[in-house]
Tab-separated table of C-alpha atoms (C1' of nucleotides) in Angstrom:
chain	number	residue	atom	x	y	z
A	1	MET	CA	191.134	-144.468	350.089
A	2	LYS	CA	187.346	-144.801	349.967
A	3	ILE	CA	185.347	-147.340	347.937
A	4	ALA	CA	181.578	-146.969	347.647
A	5	THR	CA	178.713	-148.814	346.002
A	6	TRP	CA	175.204	-147.634	345.177
A	7	ASN	CA	172.244	-149.100	343.329
A	8	ILE	CA	171.226	-145.862	341.650
A	9	ASN	CA	168.029	-147.052	339.878
A	10	SER	CA	168.664	-145.096	336.643
A	11	ILE	CA	171.770	-142.961	336.264
A	12	ARG	CA	169.951	-140.602	333.891
A	13	ALA	CA	167.197	-139.912	336.429
A	14	ARG	CA	169.719	-139.354	339.231
A	15	ILE	CA	172.965	-137.989	337.774
A	16	ASP	CA	172.529	-134.784	339.817
A	17	ARG	CA	172.267	-136.825	343.023
A	18	VAL	CA	175.380	-138.785	342.038
A	19	ILE	CA	177.371	-135.606	341.365
A	20	SER	CA	176.224	-134.069	344.634
A	21	TRP	CA	177.096	-137.228	346.552
A	22	LEU	CA	180.552	-137.429	344.946
A	23	ASP	CA	181.192	-133.772	345.818
A	24	ARG	CA	180.178	-134.273	349.451
A	25	HIS	CA	181.761	-137.679	350.161
A	26	GLU	CA	184.705	-137.754	347.742
A	27	PRO	CA	185.018	-141.510	347.252
A	28	ASP	CA	187.982	-142.718	345.217
A	29	VAL	CA	185.796	-145.345	343.573
A	30	LEU	CA	182.014	-145.473	343.229
A	31	ALA	CA	180.433	-148.636	341.843
A	32	LEU	CA	176.926	-148.169	340.477
A	33	GLN	CA	174.198	-150.703	339.737
A	34	GLU	CA	170.921	-150.451	337.833
A	35	THR	CA	172.206	-147.635	335.655
A	36	LYS	CA	169.411	-148.622	333.243
A	37	CYS	CA	171.000	-147.381	330.028
A	38	ARG	CA	173.332	-148.242	327.201
A	39	PRO	CA	176.817	-146.695	327.209
A	40	ASP	CA	175.755	-144.251	324.465
A	41	GLN	CA	173.058	-142.909	326.834
A	42	PHE	CA	175.304	-142.718	329.901
A	43	PRO	CA	175.946	-139.165	331.232
A	44	PHE	CA	179.746	-139.351	331.080
A	45	GLU	CA	180.237	-135.622	330.539
A	46	GLN	CA	179.486	-134.306	334.030
A	47	LEU	CA	181.699	-136.984	335.559
A	48	HIS	CA	184.572	-136.393	333.165
A	49	GLU	CA	184.330	-132.653	333.886
A	50	ARG	CA	185.089	-133.460	337.523
A	51	GLY	CA	188.083	-135.538	336.552
A	52	TYR	CA	186.582	-138.988	337.071
A	53	HIS	CA	187.393	-142.007	334.968
A	54	VAL	CA	184.215	-143.887	334.065
A	55	GLU	CA	183.434	-147.316	332.639
A	56	ALA	CA	179.853	-148.335	331.940
A	57	LEU	CA	178.245	-151.603	330.890
A	58	GLY	CA	174.680	-151.617	329.566
A	59	LEU	CA	172.479	-153.237	326.938
A	60	ASN	CA	169.035	-151.625	327.262
A	61	GLN	CA	166.753	-150.144	329.936
A	62	TRP	CA	167.374	-152.985	332.374
A	63	ASN	CA	170.268	-153.684	334.735
A	64	GLY	CA	173.511	-151.915	333.860
A	65	VAL	CA	176.609	-151.375	336.025
A	66	ALA	CA	179.377	-148.784	336.100
A	67	LEU	CA	182.604	-147.822	337.839
A	68	ILE	CA	183.563	-144.213	338.574
A	69	SER	CA	187.106	-143.560	339.788
A	70	ARG	CA	189.523	-140.739	340.537
A	71	SER	CA	192.463	-142.917	339.471
A	72	PRO	CA	192.576	-144.749	336.140
A	73	LEU	CA	190.538	-147.944	335.842
A	74	GLU	CA	192.889	-150.702	334.711
A	75	HIS	CA	192.345	-154.251	333.436
A	76	ILE	CA	188.656	-153.618	332.832
A	77	GLN	CA	186.547	-156.753	332.645
A	78	ALA	CA	182.904	-157.044	331.653
A	79	HIS	CA	181.029	-159.941	333.314
A	80	PHE	CA	183.094	-162.793	334.823
A	81	ALA	CA	184.232	-166.261	333.846
A	82	ASP	CA	181.392	-168.596	332.810
A	83	VAL	CA	178.662	-166.068	333.618
A	84	PRO	CA	175.328	-167.784	332.885
A	85	LEU	CA	172.870	-166.398	330.354
A	86	PHE	CA	169.222	-165.818	331.284
A	87	GLY	CA	166.394	-167.418	329.343
A	88	ASP	CA	167.014	-167.572	325.610
A	89	GLY	CA	169.359	-164.599	325.726
A	90	SER	CA	172.437	-164.866	323.550
A	91	GLU	CA	174.305	-162.129	325.388
A	92	ALA	CA	175.130	-161.858	329.090
A	93	GLU	CA	173.082	-159.300	330.992
A	94	PRO	CA	175.090	-156.247	332.115
A	95	ARG	CA	175.421	-157.144	335.785
A	96	ALA	CA	179.142	-157.295	336.508
A	97	LEU	CA	182.042	-154.987	335.778
A	98	ALA	CA	185.498	-155.200	337.326
A	99	ALA	CA	188.593	-153.024	337.220
A	100	THR	CA	191.807	-152.554	339.154
A	101	VAL	CA	192.272	-149.223	340.928
A	102	GLU	CA	195.497	-148.549	342.806
A	103	GLY	CA	196.102	-152.275	343.069
A	104	ILE	CA	192.614	-153.137	344.319
A	105	ARG	CA	190.318	-155.275	342.176
A	106	VAL	CA	186.869	-153.676	342.435
A	107	TYR	CA	183.681	-155.364	341.185
A	108	SER	CA	180.372	-153.598	340.585
A	109	LEU	CA	177.756	-156.349	340.889
A	110	TYR	CA	174.031	-156.418	340.303
A	111	VAL	CA	172.930	-159.883	341.381
A	112	PRO	CA	169.754	-161.135	339.647
A	113	HIS	CA	166.632	-160.500	341.739
A	114	GLY	CA	165.177	-163.996	341.492
A	115	ARG	CA	161.544	-162.810	341.304
A	116	SER	CA	160.065	-165.867	343.059
A	117	LEU	CA	161.299	-169.245	344.262
A	118	ASP	CA	159.646	-171.092	341.374
A	119	ASP	CA	160.794	-168.660	338.686
A	120	PRO	CA	163.594	-169.501	336.229
A	121	HIS	CA	165.117	-166.184	337.342
A	122	TYR	CA	165.698	-167.694	340.791
A	123	ARG	CA	167.712	-170.598	339.371
A	124	TYR	CA	169.594	-168.054	337.248
A	125	LYS	CA	170.360	-166.052	340.407
A	126	LEU	CA	171.843	-169.096	342.134
A	127	SER	CA	173.940	-170.210	339.158
A	128	TRP	CA	175.107	-166.599	338.601
A	129	LEU	CA	176.305	-166.430	342.216
A	130	GLU	CA	177.976	-169.823	341.933
A	131	ALA	CA	179.989	-168.743	338.871
A	132	LEU	CA	180.908	-165.461	340.565
A	133	ALA	CA	182.089	-167.335	343.648
A	134	ILE	CA	184.410	-169.498	341.581
A	135	GLU	CA	186.074	-166.411	340.109
A	136	ALA	CA	186.125	-164.647	343.491
A	137	GLY	CA	187.748	-167.672	345.088
A	138	SER	CA	190.468	-167.780	342.464
A	139	ILE	CA	191.622	-164.233	343.326
A	140	ALA	CA	190.949	-164.160	347.085
A	141	ASP	CA	194.681	-163.977	347.818
A	142	GLN	CA	194.741	-160.507	346.195
A	143	PRO	CA	193.058	-157.271	347.391
A	144	VAL	CA	189.479	-157.587	346.078
A	145	ALA	CA	186.246	-155.712	346.833
A	146	LEU	CA	183.029	-157.395	345.701
A	147	THR	CA	180.569	-154.521	345.849
A	148	GLY	CA	176.957	-154.106	344.877
A	149	ASP	CA	173.363	-155.160	345.208
A	150	PHE	CA	173.386	-158.841	346.189
A	151	ASN	CA	169.591	-159.066	346.463
A	152	ILE	CA	170.075	-161.306	349.506
A	153	ALA	CA	169.376	-160.562	353.167
A	154	PRO	CA	171.960	-162.876	354.781
A	155	THR	CA	170.376	-162.950	358.251
A	156	ASP	CA	166.931	-162.413	359.746
A	157	ALA	CA	168.234	-159.134	361.193
A	158	ASP	CA	168.674	-157.886	357.625
A	159	VAL	CA	164.921	-157.552	357.040
A	160	TRP	CA	162.441	-155.623	359.153
A	161	ASP	CA	160.082	-158.579	359.465
A	162	VAL	CA	161.215	-161.974	358.272
A	163	ALA	CA	157.640	-163.289	358.413
A	164	VAL	CA	156.761	-160.994	355.511
A	165	PHE	CA	159.345	-162.839	353.419
A	166	GLU	CA	158.140	-166.354	354.138
A	167	GLY	CA	158.379	-168.225	350.833
A	168	ALA	CA	159.911	-165.240	349.053
A	169	THR	CA	163.280	-164.530	347.505
A	170	HIS	CA	166.160	-162.740	349.272
A	171	VAL	CA	165.888	-164.815	352.480
A	172	SER	CA	165.693	-168.405	351.205
A	173	GLU	CA	168.194	-170.962	352.449
A	174	PRO	CA	169.845	-171.501	349.024
A	175	GLU	CA	170.359	-167.746	348.591
A	176	ARG	CA	171.812	-167.410	352.051
A	177	ALA	CA	174.063	-170.404	351.368
A	178	ALA	CA	175.223	-168.710	348.163
A	179	PHE	CA	176.093	-165.601	350.162
A	180	GLN	CA	177.831	-167.671	352.840
A	181	ARG	CA	179.993	-169.221	350.119
A	182	PHE	CA	181.813	-165.900	349.725
A	183	LEU	CA	182.453	-165.753	353.463
A	184	ASP	CA	183.719	-169.345	353.381
A	185	LEU	CA	186.159	-168.282	350.668
A	186	GLY	CA	187.584	-165.750	353.115
A	187	TYR	CA	185.631	-162.672	352.066
A	188	SER	CA	184.362	-160.448	354.849
A	189	ASP	CA	181.103	-158.499	355.164
A	190	VAL	CA	183.322	-155.782	356.529
A	191	VAL	CA	180.678	-153.031	356.679
A	192	ARG	CA	178.852	-155.068	359.325
A	193	THR	CA	181.919	-154.848	361.555
A	194	PHE	CA	181.695	-151.060	361.632
A	195	VAL	CA	177.931	-150.616	361.081
A	196	PRO	CA	176.251	-153.546	362.863
A	197	GLU	CA	172.690	-152.346	362.214
A	198	GLY	CA	170.872	-150.647	359.416
A	199	TYR	CA	169.280	-151.249	356.064
A	200	THR	CA	170.453	-150.266	352.589
A	201	TYR	CA	167.150	-150.533	350.715
A	202	TRP	CA	163.550	-149.516	351.323
A	203	ASP	CA	160.806	-150.242	348.790
A	204	TYR	CA	159.153	-147.181	347.260
A	205	GLN	CA	155.747	-148.623	348.081
A	206	ARG	CA	153.771	-148.773	351.325
A	207	LEU	CA	155.681	-146.050	353.198
A	208	ARG	CA	158.550	-148.486	353.725
A	209	PHE	CA	161.140	-145.773	354.353
A	210	PRO	CA	159.152	-143.596	356.812
A	211	ARG	CA	158.367	-146.775	358.723
A	212	ASN	CA	161.977	-147.978	358.421
A	213	GLU	CA	160.796	-151.226	356.875
A	214	GLY	CA	163.924	-151.959	354.903
A	215	MET	CA	166.455	-154.599	353.968
A	216	ARG	CA	170.208	-154.887	354.090
A	217	ILE	CA	171.016	-156.278	350.653
A	218	ASP	CA	173.891	-154.084	349.412
A	219	PHE	CA	177.364	-155.172	350.438
A	220	ILE	CA	181.076	-154.666	350.125
A	221	LEU	CA	182.788	-158.024	350.589
A	222	THR	CA	186.547	-157.748	350.988
A	223	SER	CA	189.184	-160.442	350.440
A	224	PRO	CA	191.555	-161.136	353.377
A	225	PRO	CA	194.395	-158.878	352.141
A	226	LEU	CA	191.945	-155.999	351.752
A	227	THR	CA	189.952	-156.679	354.931
A	228	ALA	CA	193.150	-156.126	356.910
A	229	ARG	CA	193.346	-152.591	355.518
A	230	VAL	CA	189.733	-151.468	356.159
A	231	SER	CA	189.551	-148.814	358.871
A	232	GLY	CA	185.931	-147.717	358.643
A	233	ALA	CA	182.580	-147.993	356.875
A	234	MET	CA	179.285	-146.173	356.488
A	235	ILE	CA	175.763	-146.675	355.162
A	236	ASP	CA	174.452	-143.301	354.002
A	237	ARG	CA	170.847	-143.628	355.134
A	238	ASP	CA	170.248	-139.915	354.577
A	239	GLU	CA	170.506	-140.443	350.831
A	240	ARG	CA	167.141	-142.236	350.879
A	241	LYS	CA	165.468	-138.998	352.007
A	242	GLY	CA	163.812	-136.353	349.886
A	243	LYS	CA	162.367	-136.195	346.425
A	244	GLY	CA	164.014	-138.223	343.708
A	245	ALA	CA	165.915	-140.678	345.915
A	246	SER	CA	166.943	-144.111	344.719
A	247	ASP	CA	165.342	-146.934	346.698
A	248	HIS	CA	168.901	-147.972	347.723
A	249	VAL	CA	171.524	-145.906	349.569
A	250	PRO	CA	175.322	-145.753	349.177
A	251	VAL	CA	177.580	-148.033	351.210
A	252	MET	CA	181.231	-147.053	351.631
A	253	ILE	CA	184.431	-148.353	353.209
A	254	THR	CA	187.628	-146.534	354.105
A	255	ILE	CA	190.952	-148.252	353.460
A	256	ASP	CA	194.255	-147.230	354.985
B	1	DA	C1'	141.749	-145.718	351.541
B	2	DT	C1'	143.386	-151.509	355.033
B	3	DG	C1'	146.576	-149.796	349.266
B	4	DG	C1'	148.986	-149.125	344.926
B	5	DT	C1'	156.046	-146.346	343.675
B	6	DT	C1'	159.339	-145.714	340.293
B	7	DG	C1'	161.665	-145.679	335.640
B	8	DC	C1'	161.592	-146.924	331.136
B	9	DA	C1'	161.772	-149.381	325.243
B	10	DT	C1'	155.531	-146.204	329.043
B	11	DC	C1'	149.348	-148.377	329.095
B	12	DG	C1'	153.282	-153.448	330.658
B	13	DC	C1'	157.197	-154.872	332.894
B	14	DA	C1'	160.688	-155.270	336.416
B	15	DA	C1'	162.093	-154.142	340.892
DNA sequence: ATGGTTGCATCGCAA
């Protein structure tokens, strides 16, 4: 069984790339982030034609997450317990969607960016991660995959030049502590075991991809019962190439 | 050129 995650940066702009990637890599589950549309705008048809089950969560042109699966998606959950609201919003942003597939609880997660260390969005990011960790901890004895764009580079090796990020988000101590919390709960950054080097995101600006100036910020964190079953992983760097690429690439694990 | 892309509710914002 294969579980993948991909920040697609607009599903409508890139549905052809998604279909092509599904055809070539045949994941059993693909979690998407930044779908950037409401469910009524989501291109379900082409996915249903290929036999996939699809659940999508979206409010407007921002954020948005989805789960695409060969097997039925069961016990679907939007958001998670005590998810914080941002600003004066009355409704949770569409950043988390979970479902059970063949006994594995899969989360598609789009962690808030944070914007800057003095921005309310940064405090929102930390409280969002704290609430997620509480839920993740409560189910860590079951097979769980926390997948998605964490918007955190956990180590200095996860950015091309840490000096560039001095005083910026993604590398701050509180963000890294929030990431470490999942590891302390028993979750494993299992892709790192199989793919010790490599980025998952390169900014569109400043020739970041040709220069390989990227960041490793997309993860699949597996609970102990699932970690024991992981037999391989890949980061599909090639998907960043060519016209019309997302700024993130797919990350995938293989489970026995 | 010391640098500047992408997607969208498109001329402003978020990433």
